[in-house]
PDB file of C-alpha atoms in Angstrom:
ATOM      1  CA  MET T   1      -4.932   7.495  22.196  1.00 55.00           C
ATOM      2  CA  GLY T   2      -8.337   6.801  20.675  1.00 66.00           C
ATOM      3  CA  GLN T   3      -9.478   3.953  18.508  1.00 80.00           C
ATOM      4  CA  PRO T   4      -7.483   3.480  15.266  1.00 92.00           C
ATOM      5  CA  LEU T   5      -9.155   4.338  11.993  1.00 95.00           C
ATOM      6  CA  LEU T   6      -8.041   0.996  10.538  1.00 97.00           C
ATOM      7  CA  GLU T   7      -6.715  -2.059  12.323  1.00 97.00           C
ATOM      8  CA  LEU T   8      -5.682  -5.410  10.868  1.00 97.00           C
ATOM      9  CA  ARG T   9      -5.540  -8.332  13.277  1.00 96.00           C
ATOM     10  CA  GLU T  10      -3.883 -11.531  12.059  1.00 96.00           C
ATOM     11  CA  LEU T  11      -5.249 -10.985   8.546  1.00 96.00           C
ATOM     12  CA  THR T  12      -4.671 -13.993   6.311  1.00 96.00           C
ATOM     13  CA  THR T  13      -5.660 -14.147   2.650  1.00 95.00           C
ATOM     14  CA  ALA T  14      -5.127 -17.487   0.942  1.00 94.00           C
ATOM     15  CA  PHE T  15      -5.953 -18.836  -2.515  1.00 93.00           C
ATOM     16  CA  ARG T  16      -7.049 -22.326  -3.459  1.00 89.00           C
ATOM     17  CA  THR T  17      -4.652 -23.708  -6.070  1.00 86.00           C
ATOM     18  CA  ASP T  18      -3.647 -27.088  -7.468  1.00 83.00           C
ATOM     19  CA  ALA T  19      -0.783 -27.000  -4.964  1.00 77.00           C
ATOM     20  CA  GLY T  20      -3.220 -26.506  -2.084  1.00 83.00           C
ATOM     21  CA  LEU T  21      -4.077 -23.443  -0.029  1.00 87.00           C
ATOM     22  CA  VAL T  22      -1.437 -20.751  -0.678  1.00 91.00           C
ATOM     23  CA  ARG T  23      -1.180 -17.859   1.767  1.00 93.00           C
ATOM     24  CA  ALA T  24      -0.471 -14.600  -0.056  1.00 93.00           C
ATOM     25  CA  VAL T  25      -1.018 -12.696   3.206  1.00 95.00           C
ATOM     26  CA  ASP T  26      -0.075 -14.543   6.364  1.00 94.00           C
ATOM     27  CA  GLY T  27      -1.105 -13.137   9.732  1.00 94.00           C
ATOM     28  CA  VAL T  28      -0.619  -9.425   9.062  1.00 96.00           C
ATOM     29  CA  THR T  29      -1.266  -7.099  12.003  1.00 95.00           C
ATOM     30  CA  PHE T  30      -0.975  -3.308  12.020  1.00 95.00           C
ATOM     31  CA  SER T  31      -3.051  -0.194  12.700  1.00 95.00           C
ATOM     32  CA  LEU T  32      -3.477   3.264  11.195  1.00 96.00           C
ATOM     33  CA  ARG T  33      -4.579   6.469  12.914  1.00 95.00           C
ATOM     34  CA  GLU T  34      -6.657   9.231  11.353  1.00 93.00           C
ATOM     35  CA  GLY T  35      -4.494  11.563   9.279  1.00 93.00           C
ATOM     36  CA  GLU T  36      -1.478   9.223   9.440  1.00 95.00           C
ATOM     37  CA  SER T  37       0.631   8.184   6.440  1.00 96.00           C
ATOM     38  CA  LEU T  38       1.942   4.613   6.257  1.00 97.00           C
ATOM     39  CA  GLY T  39       4.400   3.217   3.713  1.00 97.00           C
ATOM     40  CA  VAL T  40       4.342  -0.480   2.755  1.00 97.00           C
ATOM     41  CA  VAL T  41       7.502  -1.765   1.052  1.00 96.00           C
ATOM     42  CA  GLY T  42       8.908  -5.092  -0.078  1.00 94.00           C
ATOM     43  CA  GLU T  43       9.792  -7.023  -3.219  1.00 92.00           C
ATOM     44  CA  SER T  44       7.181  -8.100  -5.754  1.00 90.00           C
ATOM     45  CA  GLY T  45       5.145 -10.980  -4.367  1.00 90.00           C
ATOM     46  CA  SER T  46       5.593  -9.978  -0.736  1.00 93.00           C
ATOM     47  CA  GLY T  47       1.849  -9.505  -0.210  1.00 93.00           C
ATOM     48  CA  LYS T  48       1.633  -5.700  -0.220  1.00 94.00           C
ATOM     49  CA  SER T  49      -1.122  -5.333  -2.796  1.00 93.00           C
ATOM     50  CA  VAL T  50      -3.164  -8.356  -1.689  1.00 94.00           C
ATOM     51  CA  THR T  51      -3.169  -7.021   1.883  1.00 95.00           C
ATOM     52  CA  ASN T  52      -4.714  -3.755   0.781  1.00 94.00           C
ATOM     53  CA  LEU T  53      -7.072  -5.367  -1.726  1.00 93.00           C
ATOM     54  CA  SER T  54      -8.292  -7.421   1.230  1.00 95.00           C
ATOM     55  CA  VAL T  55      -8.943  -4.221   3.177  1.00 95.00           C
ATOM     56  CA  MET T  56     -11.154  -3.058   0.294  1.00 94.00           C
ATOM     57  CA  ARG T  57     -12.843  -6.494   0.001  1.00 93.00           C
ATOM     58  CA  LEU T  58     -11.643  -6.679  -3.609  1.00 92.00           C
ATOM     59  CA  VAL T  59     -10.227 -10.202  -3.409  1.00 91.00           C
ATOM     60  CA  PRO T  60     -12.900 -12.502  -4.924  1.00 86.00           C
ATOM     61  CA  THR T  61     -13.988 -15.381  -2.706  1.00 82.00           C
ATOM     62  CA  PRO T  62     -13.539 -18.013  -4.026  1.00 81.00           C
ATOM     63  CA  PRO T  63     -10.718 -18.526  -4.900  1.00 81.00           C
ATOM     64  CA  GLY T  64      -9.648 -16.219  -2.050  1.00 85.00           C
ATOM     65  CA  VAL T  65     -10.178 -17.230   1.577  1.00 90.00           C
ATOM     66  CA  HIS T  66      -9.949 -14.724   4.440  1.00 91.00           C
ATOM     67  CA  SER T  67      -9.383 -15.111   8.159  1.00 93.00           C
ATOM     68  CA  GLY T  68      -8.518 -12.656  10.908  1.00 95.00           C
ATOM     69  CA  GLN T  69     -10.052  -9.186  11.117  1.00 96.00           C
ATOM     70  CA  VAL T  70     -10.029  -5.911   9.178  1.00 96.00           C
ATOM     71  CA  LEU T  71     -11.455  -3.383  11.649  1.00 97.00           C
ATOM     72  CA  TRP T  72     -12.755  -0.050  10.346  1.00 96.00           C
ATOM     73  CA  ARG T  73     -13.530   2.138  13.348  1.00 94.00           C
ATOM     74  CA  GLY T  74     -13.925  -1.081  15.302  1.00 94.00           C
ATOM     75  CA  GLU T  75     -16.232  -2.867  12.814  1.00 96.00           C
ATOM     76  CA  ASP T  76     -15.020  -5.939  10.921  1.00 96.00           C
ATOM     77  CA  VAL T  77     -15.074  -5.200   7.177  1.00 96.00           C
ATOM     78  CA  LEU T  78     -14.809  -8.926   6.385  1.00 94.00           C
ATOM     79  CA  ARG T  79     -18.196  -9.531   8.029  1.00 95.00           C
ATOM     80  CA  TRP T  80     -20.087  -6.690   6.373  1.00 95.00           C
ATOM     81  CA  PRO T  81     -22.907  -7.404   3.910  1.00 94.00           C
ATOM     82  CA  ALA T  82     -22.324  -6.378   0.277  1.00 92.00           C
ATOM     83  CA  ARG T  83     -24.456  -3.236   0.629  1.00 93.00           C
ATOM     84  CA  ARG T  84     -22.258  -1.893   3.446  1.00 94.00           C
ATOM     85  CA  VAL T  85     -19.093  -2.740   1.491  1.00 94.00           C
ATOM     86  CA  ARG T  86     -20.309  -0.696  -1.509  1.00 91.00           C
ATOM     87  CA  LYS T  87     -20.751   2.335   0.752  1.00 91.00           C
ATOM     88  CA  PHE T  88     -17.273   1.790   2.201  1.00 94.00           C
ATOM     89  CA  ARG T  89     -15.478   1.546  -1.148  1.00 92.00           C
ATOM     90  CA  GLY T  90     -15.004   4.951  -2.671  1.00 88.00           C
ATOM     91  CA  GLY T  91     -16.962   6.712   0.036  1.00 90.00           C
ATOM     92  CA  GLU T  92     -14.924   6.009   3.191  1.00 94.00           C
ATOM     93  CA  CYS T  93     -11.894   4.270   1.687  1.00 95.00           C
ATOM     94  CA  ALA T  94     -10.609   4.843  -1.854  1.00 93.00           C
ATOM     95  CA  MET T  95      -7.818   3.288  -3.874  1.00 92.00           C
ATOM     96  CA  ILE T  96      -5.490   4.490  -6.625  1.00 90.00           C
ATOM     97  CA  PHE T  97      -4.416   1.494  -8.705  1.00 85.00           C
ATOM     98  CA  LYS T  98      -1.126   0.802 -10.471  1.00 79.00           C
ATOM     99  CA  ASP T  99      -2.245   1.204 -14.066  1.00 75.00           C
ATOM    100  CA  PRO T 100      -4.910   3.847 -14.782  1.00 72.00           C
ATOM    101  CA  MET T 101      -5.437   2.573 -18.323  1.00 73.00           C
ATOM    102  CA  THR T 102      -6.723  -0.759 -17.030  1.00 78.00           C
ATOM    103  CA  SER T 103      -8.532   0.819 -14.054  1.00 82.00           C
ATOM    104  CA  LEU T 104     -10.547   3.286 -16.137  1.00 89.00           C
ATOM    105  CA  ASN T 105     -13.267   1.930 -18.431  1.00 91.00           C
ATOM    106  CA  PRO T 106     -12.025   2.660 -21.991  1.00 91.00           C
ATOM    107  CA  PHE T 107     -15.599   2.748 -23.354  1.00 93.00           C
ATOM    108  CA  LEU T 108     -16.972   5.388 -20.968  1.00 94.00           C
ATOM    109  CA  LYS T 109     -16.254   9.102 -20.910  1.00 95.00           C
ATOM    110  CA  ILE T 110     -14.237  10.378 -17.978  1.00 95.00           C
ATOM    111  CA  GLY T 111     -17.136  12.538 -16.797  1.00 94.00           C
ATOM    112  CA  LEU T 112     -19.481   9.570 -16.491  1.00 94.00           C
ATOM    113  CA  GLN T 113     -16.916   7.557 -14.541  1.00 93.00           C
ATOM    114  CA  LEU T 114     -16.365  10.442 -12.125  1.00 93.00           C
ATOM    115  CA  THR T 115     -19.986  11.442 -11.613  1.00 94.00           C
ATOM    116  CA  GLU T 116     -21.174   7.876 -11.055  1.00 91.00           C
ATOM    117  CA  ALA T 117     -19.173   7.595  -7.818  1.00 88.00           C
ATOM    118  CA  ILE T 118     -20.067  11.125  -6.711  1.00 93.00           C
ATOM    119  CA  GLU T 119     -23.797  10.560  -7.193  1.00 93.00           C
ATOM    120  CA  LEU T 120     -23.629   7.235  -5.361  1.00 89.00           C
ATOM    121  CA  HIS T 121     -21.616   8.325  -2.314  1.00 91.00           C
ATOM    122  CA  LEU T 122     -22.496  12.022  -1.923  1.00 91.00           C
ATOM    123  CA  GLY T 123     -26.118  11.792  -3.034  1.00 90.00           C
ATOM    124  CA  LEU T 124     -25.821  14.683  -5.524  1.00 93.00           C
ATOM    125  CA  ASP T 125     -27.969  15.026  -8.637  1.00 94.00           C
ATOM    126  CA  HIS T 126     -26.304  14.735 -12.038  1.00 92.00           C
ATOM    127  CA  HIS T 127     -25.795  18.491 -12.524  1.00 94.00           C
ATOM    128  CA  ALA T 128     -24.224  18.961  -9.078  1.00 95.00           C
ATOM    129  CA  ALA T 129     -22.130  15.807  -9.499  1.00 95.00           C
ATOM    130  CA  ARG T 130     -20.775  17.112 -12.810  1.00 95.00           C
ATOM    131  CA  GLY T 131     -19.832  20.396 -11.130  1.00 95.00           C
ATOM    132  CA  ARG T 132     -18.025  18.437  -8.403  1.00 95.00           C
ATOM    133  CA  ALA T 133     -16.214  16.401 -11.075  1.00 95.00           C
ATOM    134  CA  VAL T 134     -14.997  19.588 -12.797  1.00 95.00           C
ATOM    135  CA  GLU T 135     -13.828  20.942  -9.436  1.00 93.00           C
ATOM    136  CA  MET T 136     -11.882  17.755  -8.704  1.00 91.00           C
ATOM    137  CA  LEU T 137     -10.211  17.666 -12.132  1.00 93.00           C
ATOM    138  CA  LYS T 138      -9.114  21.270 -11.641  1.00 91.00           C
ATOM    139  CA  SER T 139      -7.736  20.420  -8.203  1.00 88.00           C
ATOM    140  CA  VAL T 140      -5.418  17.793  -9.708  1.00 88.00           C
ATOM    141  CA  GLY T 141      -4.177  20.061 -12.468  1.00 87.00           C
ATOM    142  CA  ILE T 142      -6.268  18.981 -15.483  1.00 90.00           C
ATOM    143  CA  PRO T 143      -6.540  22.020 -17.840  1.00 91.00           C
ATOM    144  CA  SER T 144      -9.906  22.863 -19.472  1.00 93.00           C
ATOM    145  CA  ALA T 145     -11.537  20.482 -16.990  1.00 93.00           C
ATOM    146  CA  ALA T 146     -15.122  21.199 -18.059  1.00 93.00           C
ATOM    147  CA  THR T 147     -14.489  20.134 -21.652  1.00 94.00           C
ATOM    148  CA  ARG T 148     -12.143  17.249 -20.755  1.00 95.00           C
ATOM    149  CA  LEU T 149     -15.009  15.547 -18.913  1.00 94.00           C
ATOM    150  CA  ASP T 150     -16.364  14.482 -22.300  1.00 94.00           C
ATOM    151  CA  ASP T 151     -13.125  12.819 -23.395  1.00 95.00           C
ATOM    152  CA  TYR T 152     -12.369   9.105 -23.236  1.00 95.00           C
ATOM    153  CA  PRO T 153      -9.386   7.689 -21.265  1.00 93.00           C
ATOM    154  CA  HIS T 154      -7.293   7.120 -24.410  1.00 93.00           C
ATOM    155  CA  GLN T 155      -7.430  10.871 -25.075  1.00 94.00           C
ATOM    156  CA  TYR T 156      -5.435  11.527 -21.899  1.00 92.00           C
ATOM    157  CA  SER T 157      -1.693  10.980 -21.432  1.00 89.00           C
ATOM    158  CA  GLY T 158      -0.479   8.463 -18.851  1.00 85.00           C
ATOM    159  CA  GLY T 159       0.214  11.167 -16.287  1.00 86.00           C
ATOM    160  CA  MET T 160      -3.159  12.809 -16.898  1.00 90.00           C
ATOM    161  CA  ARG T 161      -4.951   9.469 -16.515  1.00 91.00           C
ATOM    162  CA  GLN T 162      -3.277   8.996 -13.151  1.00 87.00           C
ATOM    163  CA  ARG T 163      -4.428  12.489 -12.152  1.00 89.00           C
ATOM    164  CA  VAL T 164      -7.960  11.466 -13.088  1.00 91.00           C
ATOM    165  CA  MET T 165      -7.603   8.406 -10.830  1.00 90.00           C
ATOM    166  CA  ILE T 166      -6.493  10.652  -7.958  1.00 89.00           C
ATOM    167  CA  ALA T 167      -9.440  12.986  -8.597  1.00 90.00           C
ATOM    168  CA  MET T 168     -11.808  10.010  -8.648  1.00 91.00           C
ATOM    169  CA  ALA T 169     -10.354   8.583  -5.431  1.00 90.00           C
ATOM    170  CA  LEU T 170     -10.610  11.909  -3.560  1.00 89.00           C
ATOM    171  CA  SER T 171     -13.927  13.075  -5.038  1.00 90.00           C
ATOM    172  CA  CYS T 172     -16.021  11.705  -2.166  1.00 90.00           C
ATOM    173  CA  ASP T 173     -13.702  12.891   0.645  1.00 89.00           C
ATOM    174  CA  PRO T 174     -12.587   9.437   1.847  1.00 92.00           C
ATOM    175  CA  LYS T 175     -11.026   9.040   5.274  1.00 94.00           C
ATOM    176  CA  LEU T 176      -8.420   6.637   3.875  1.00 96.00           C
ATOM    177  CA  LEU T 177      -6.581   6.690   0.550  1.00 95.00           C
ATOM    178  CA  ILE T 178      -4.692   3.572  -0.555  1.00 95.00           C
ATOM    179  CA  ALA T 179      -2.182   4.284  -3.330  1.00 93.00           C
ATOM    180  CA  ASP T 180      -0.871   1.069  -4.908  1.00 92.00           C
ATOM    181  CA  GLU T 181       2.340   1.945  -6.755  1.00 89.00           C
ATOM    182  CA  PRO T 182       0.633   5.022  -8.253  1.00 86.00           C
ATOM    183  CA  THR T 183       3.573   6.019 -10.456  1.00 82.00           C
ATOM    184  CA  THR T 184       4.196   2.684 -12.210  1.00 76.00           C
ATOM    185  CA  ALA T 185       4.986   3.136 -15.936  1.00 70.00           C
ATOM    186  CA  LEU T 186       5.236   6.940 -15.653  1.00 76.00           C
ATOM    187  CA  ASP T 187       8.412   8.847 -16.498  1.00 80.00           C
ATOM    188  CA  VAL T 188      10.479  10.289 -13.652  1.00 82.00           C
ATOM    189  CA  THR T 189       9.294  13.893 -13.874  1.00 82.00           C
ATOM    190  CA  ILE T 190       5.641  12.846 -13.978  1.00 82.00           C
ATOM    191  CA  GLN T 191       6.247  10.477 -11.043  1.00 83.00           C
ATOM    192  CA  ALA T 192       7.436  13.382  -8.902  1.00 85.00           C
ATOM    193  CA  GLN T 193       4.404  15.481  -9.859  1.00 86.00           C
ATOM    194  CA  ILE T 194       1.938  12.688  -9.056  1.00 85.00           C
ATOM    195  CA  LEU T 195       3.506  11.934  -5.670  1.00 89.00           C
ATOM    196  CA  GLU T 196       3.612  15.615  -4.770  1.00 89.00           C
ATOM    197  CA  LEU T 197      -0.040  15.928  -5.754  1.00 87.00           C
ATOM    198  CA  ILE T 198      -1.082  12.945  -3.610  1.00 89.00           C
ATOM    199  CA  ASP T 199       0.818  14.324  -0.617  1.00 90.00           C
ATOM    200  CA  GLU T 200      -0.557  17.833  -1.100  1.00 89.00           C
ATOM    201  CA  ARG T 201      -4.176  16.673  -1.395  1.00 84.00           C
ATOM    202  CA  ARG T 202      -3.786  14.306   1.585  1.00 87.00           C
ATOM    203  CA  ARG T 203      -2.476  17.076   3.816  1.00 88.00           C
ATOM    204  CA  ALA T 204      -5.148  19.507   2.637  1.00 87.00           C
ATOM    205  CA  THR T 205      -8.005  17.114   3.437  1.00 86.00           C
ATOM    206  CA  GLY T 206      -6.566  15.284   6.464  1.00 89.00           C
ATOM    207  CA  THR T 207      -6.953  11.947   4.683  1.00 92.00           C
ATOM    208  CA  SER T 208      -4.998   8.961   5.982  1.00 95.00           C
ATOM    209  CA  LEU T 209      -2.668   7.338   3.451  1.00 96.00           C
ATOM    210  CA  ILE T 210      -1.357   3.847   2.825  1.00 97.00           C
ATOM    211  CA  LEU T 211       1.334   4.061   0.136  1.00 96.00           C
ATOM    212  CA  ILE T 212       2.445   0.791  -1.478  1.00 95.00           C
ATOM    213  CA  THR T 213       5.704   1.230  -3.341  1.00 92.00           C
ATOM    214  CA  HIS T 214       9.091  -0.250  -4.234  1.00 88.00           C
ATOM    215  CA  SER T 215      10.757   3.125  -3.732  1.00 87.00           C
ATOM    216  CA  LEU T 216      12.270   3.539  -0.280  1.00 90.00           C
ATOM    217  CA  GLY T 217      13.081   7.166  -1.110  1.00 88.00           C
ATOM    218  CA  VAL T 218       9.410   7.958  -1.705  1.00 90.00           C
ATOM    219  CA  VAL T 219       8.444   6.397   1.625  1.00 94.00           C
ATOM    220  CA  ALA T 220      11.170   8.355   3.407  1.00 92.00           C
ATOM    221  CA  GLY T 221       9.773  11.605   2.027  1.00 91.00           C
ATOM    222  CA  MET T 222       6.036  10.952   2.420  1.00 93.00           C
ATOM    223  CA  CYS T 223       5.304   8.502   5.244  1.00 96.00           C
ATOM    224  CA  GLU T 224       5.416   8.795   9.027  1.00 96.00           C
ATOM    225  CA  ARG T 225       5.522   5.040   9.581  1.00 97.00           C
ATOM    226  CA  THR T 226       6.830   2.162   7.471  1.00 97.00           C
ATOM    227  CA  ILE T 227       5.954  -1.520   7.223  1.00 97.00           C
ATOM    228  CA  VAL T 228       8.326  -3.947   5.510  1.00 97.00           C
ATOM    229  CA  MET T 229       6.722  -7.125   4.138  1.00 97.00           C
ATOM    230  CA  TYR T 230       8.276 -10.400   3.056  1.00 97.00           C
ATOM    231  CA  ALA T 231       6.554 -13.650   2.024  1.00 95.00           C
ATOM    232  CA  GLY T 232       3.148 -12.313   3.067  1.00 95.00           C
ATOM    233  CA  ARG T 233       4.278 -11.267   6.545  1.00 96.00           C
ATOM    234  CA  VAL T 234       5.284  -8.050   8.287  1.00 97.00           C
ATOM    235  CA  VAL T 235       8.980  -8.396   9.146  1.00 96.00           C
ATOM    236  CA  GLU T 236       9.681  -4.868  10.379  1.00 97.00           C
ATOM    237  CA  GLU T 237       7.461  -1.971  11.419  1.00 97.00           C
ATOM    238  CA  GLY T 238       8.147   1.380  12.998  1.00 96.00           C
ATOM    239  CA  PRO T 239       8.532   5.123  12.574  1.00 97.00           C
ATOM    240  CA  THR T 240      10.073   5.754   9.159  1.00 97.00           C
ATOM    241  CA  THR T 241      13.054   7.584  10.668  1.00 95.00           C
ATOM    242  CA  ALA T 242      13.799   4.622  12.958  1.00 94.00           C
ATOM    243  CA  VAL T 243      13.372   1.957  10.271  1.00 95.00           C
ATOM    244  CA  PHE T 244      15.640   3.800   7.848  1.00 94.00           C
ATOM    245  CA  ALA T 245      18.263   5.039  10.324  1.00 92.00           C
ATOM    246  CA  ASP T 246      18.425   1.900  12.454  1.00 91.00           C
ATOM    247  CA  PRO T 247      17.063  -1.109  10.501  1.00 93.00           C
ATOM    248  CA  ARG T 248      17.175  -4.254  12.602  1.00 92.00           C
ATOM    249  CA  MET T 249      15.736  -6.955  10.360  1.00 94.00           C
ATOM    250  CA  PRO T 250      18.240  -8.415   7.842  1.00 94.00           C
ATOM    251  CA  TYR T 251      15.754  -8.087   4.975  1.00 95.00           C
ATOM    252  CA  THR T 252      15.269  -4.365   5.660  1.00 95.00           C
ATOM    253  CA  ILE T 253      19.037  -3.931   5.824  1.00 93.00           C
ATOM    254  CA  GLY T 254      19.308  -5.703   2.458  1.00 92.00           C
ATOM    255  CA  LEU T 255      16.702  -3.438   0.876  1.00 93.00           C
ATOM    256  CA  LEU T 256      18.512  -0.324   2.093  1.00 91.00           C
ATOM    257  CA  GLU T 257      21.900  -1.626   0.956  1.00 88.00           C
ATOM    258  CA  SER T 258      20.553  -2.198  -2.558  1.00 86.00           C
ATOM    259  CA  VAL T 259      19.529   1.461  -2.992  1.00 82.00           C
ATOM    260  CA  PRO T 260      22.031   3.686  -4.863  1.00 76.00           C
ATOM    261  CA  ARG T 261      23.563   6.358  -2.601  1.00 72.00           C
ATOM    262  CA  LEU T 262      25.261   9.552  -3.733  1.00 69.00           C
ATOM    263  CA  ASP T 263      27.391   9.663  -0.588  1.00 68.00           C
ATOM    264  CA  ALA T 264      28.599   6.044  -0.854  1.00 62.00           C
ATOM    265  CA  ALA T 265      32.336   5.374  -0.707  1.00 63.00           C
ATOM    266  CA  ASN T 266      32.064   3.310  -3.897  1.00 64.00           C
ATOM    267  CA  ASP T 267      29.438   2.946  -6.588  1.00 66.00           C
ATOM    268  CA  ARG T 268      28.807  -0.772  -6.130  1.00 72.00           C
ATOM    269  CA  LEU T 269      25.348  -1.922  -5.061  1.00 76.00           C
ATOM    270  CA  VAL T 270      24.928  -4.799  -2.621  1.00 82.00           C
ATOM    271  CA  PRO T 271      22.088  -6.997  -3.910  1.00 86.00           C
ATOM    272  CA  ILE T 272      20.131  -9.410  -1.746  1.00 91.00           C
ATOM    273  CA  PRO T 273      21.198 -12.899  -2.865  1.00 91.00           C
ATOM    274  CA  GLY T 274      18.643 -15.337  -4.230  1.00 90.00           C
ATOM    275  CA  SER T 275      14.976 -14.758  -4.961  1.00 91.00           C
ATOM    276  CA  PRO T 276      11.796 -14.419  -2.879  1.00 91.00           C
ATOM    277  CA  PRO T 277      10.386 -17.835  -1.916  1.00 91.00           C
ATOM    278  CA  ASN T 278       7.493 -19.574  -3.604  1.00 89.00           C
ATOM    279  CA  PRO T 279       4.501 -18.961  -1.290  1.00 89.00           C
ATOM    280  CA  ALA T 280       3.331 -22.506  -2.004  1.00 88.00           C
ATOM    281  CA  ASP T 281       6.629 -23.911  -0.760  1.00 89.00           C
ATOM    282  CA  LEU T 282       8.053 -21.716   2.001  1.00 91.00           C
ATOM    283  CA  PRO T 283      11.272 -22.778   3.744  1.00 92.00           C
ATOM    284  CA  SER T 284      11.079 -23.958   7.341  1.00 93.00           C
ATOM    285  CA  GLY T 285      11.437 -21.407  10.096  1.00 94.00           C
ATOM    286  CA  CYS T 286      12.097 -17.872   8.902  1.00 95.00           C
ATOM    287  CA  PRO T 287      11.111 -17.398   5.225  1.00 95.00           C
ATOM    288  CA  PHE T 288      14.099 -15.083   4.695  1.00 96.00           C
ATOM    289  CA  ARG T 289      16.601 -17.607   6.106  1.00 94.00           C
ATOM    290  CA  PRO T 290      17.977 -18.938   2.770  1.00 94.00           C
ATOM    291  CA  ARG T 291      18.962 -15.384   1.761  1.00 94.00           C
ATOM    292  CA  CYS T 292      20.128 -14.128   5.172  1.00 93.00           C
ATOM    293  CA  ARG T 293      23.817 -13.751   5.976  1.00 89.00           C
ATOM    294  CA  TRP T 294      23.073 -13.882   9.723  1.00 90.00           C
ATOM    295  CA  ALA T 295      20.917 -17.039   9.707  1.00 91.00           C
ATOM    296  CA  THR T 296      21.397 -19.530  12.550  1.00 90.00           C
ATOM    297  CA  GLU T 297      20.099 -23.012  13.362  1.00 92.00           C
ATOM    298  CA  ARG T 298      17.250 -21.429  15.307  1.00 93.00           C
ATOM    299  CA  CYS T 299      16.178 -19.581  12.146  1.00 93.00           C
ATOM    300  CA  ALA T 300      15.681 -22.933  10.371  1.00 93.00           C
ATOM    301  CA  ALA T 301      13.734 -24.478  13.231  1.00 94.00           C
ATOM    302  CA  GLU T 302      11.511 -21.650  14.462  1.00 94.00           C
ATOM    303  CA  ARG T 303       9.436 -18.989  12.734  1.00 94.00           C
ATOM    304  CA  PRO T 304      10.143 -15.577  14.320  1.00 94.00           C
ATOM    305  CA  VAL T 305       7.238 -13.477  15.571  1.00 93.00           C
ATOM    306  CA  LEU T 306       7.048  -9.699  15.695  1.00 94.00           C
ATOM    307  CA  ARG T 307       8.570  -8.316  18.875  1.00 93.00           C
ATOM    308  CA  GLU T 308       9.116  -4.766  20.032  1.00 93.00           C
ATOM    309  CA  ILE T 309      12.728  -3.620  20.236  1.00 92.00           C
ATOM    310  CA  ALA T 310      11.985   0.075  20.831  1.00 92.00           C
ATOM    311  CA  PRO T 311       8.776   2.076  21.317  1.00 92.00           C
ATOM    312  CA  GLY T 312       6.704   1.464  18.182  1.00 93.00           C
ATOM    313  CA  HIS T 313       9.563  -0.398  16.429  1.00 95.00           C
ATOM    314  CA  ARG T 314       8.980  -4.131  15.876  1.00 95.00           C
ATOM    315  CA  ILE T 315      10.909  -6.823  14.010  1.00 96.00           C
ATOM    316  CA  ALA T 316      10.336 -10.495  13.191  1.00 95.00           C
ATOM    317  CA  CYS T 317      13.855 -11.813  13.709  1.00 94.00           C
ATOM    318  CA  HIS T 318      15.606 -14.081  16.210  1.00 90.00           C
ATOM    319  CA  ALA T 319      18.840 -12.090  16.206  1.00 79.00           C
ATOM    320  CA  ASP T 320      19.519  -9.806  19.149  1.00 61.00           C
ATOM    321  CA  VAL T 321      22.730  -8.359  17.760  1.00 44.00           C
ATOM    322  CA  LEU T 322      22.688  -7.386  14.093  1.00 50.00           C
ATOM    323  CA  HIS T 323      24.947  -5.092  12.124  1.00 44.00           C
ATOM    324  CA  ASP T 324      24.756  -1.451  11.260  1.00 39.00           C
ATOM    325  CA  ALA T 325      23.344  -0.747   7.812  1.00 38.00           C
ATOM    326  CA  PRO T 326      24.734  -0.368   5.312  1.00 40.00           C
ATOM    327  CA  THR T 327      28.372  -0.526   6.437  1.00 40.00           C
ATOM    328  CA  GLY T 328      28.302  -4.008   7.975  1.00 39.00           C
ATOM    329  CA  THR T 329      30.187  -3.042  11.141  1.00 33.00           C
ATOM    330  CA  PRO T 330      29.076  -4.810  14.349  1.00 32.00           C
ATOM    331  CA  ARG T 331      26.814  -2.993  16.803  1.00 34.00           C
TER     332      ARG T 331
END
């Protein structure tokens, strides 16, 4: 296999606080091939968004502090000068943010916000950039695209604003699209449309995808590989089919057990006890230990590292014999 499109090596992103240096991302390592789709799941505060903001160099420093490497085709993004980063953002790697209303400038017309990026990254004049903007709005299902360019964000519905964000992200043909919970605050029917649109456009253009979401069902339907994060660390990684059919890290098992199932013998959900830890005050050993029903003395004394248990399937757990999910019967 050739060189990965994107590779993170021991990426750490910390913030200076009154409590000291707090690691929001703690030694994250993974890679992404061209055209591949990767799902990133975990509870709020697990480090999903900060990891990908670090890839885009969107974490301000200070207060943020980076270490490790973010390799884009073998070059370290964290060492690039600002001019190279501006070319990278939007041109080679684009991001769809959680809330389009706060991501779009409310004082600028949609057309200006679209054409600005197109002119910068594709080198088109204003007339050609406007034509490209109309083409992109049409491609994401915006009716009367030519006239809607002159509208402001508040004149679009929530779903339409998210479509504009997708059009903006894909307008310069990026090699990587990062979608950070792209359906937050949208109703269920609009969520399905937006996710289908992202998947359709990704497949049509061959763009790689990193999808950050709380929805395990969405990852199962859209992503070839899955990463599970907890307390700023990767705790399980592998092909989506393997992670979902044979989860081996207790936290992943807990996430899957907490999802409603139509084929379940009863309608009771099994929540994960407790709450995610404070990143400024992590427990000793494994961060998930206080919430884990399989924790041992070794879990309190030693932090587990990622190890391969099957080709491409890695877990950060000391246990060698876990339980089947979600039934709880021994292996």
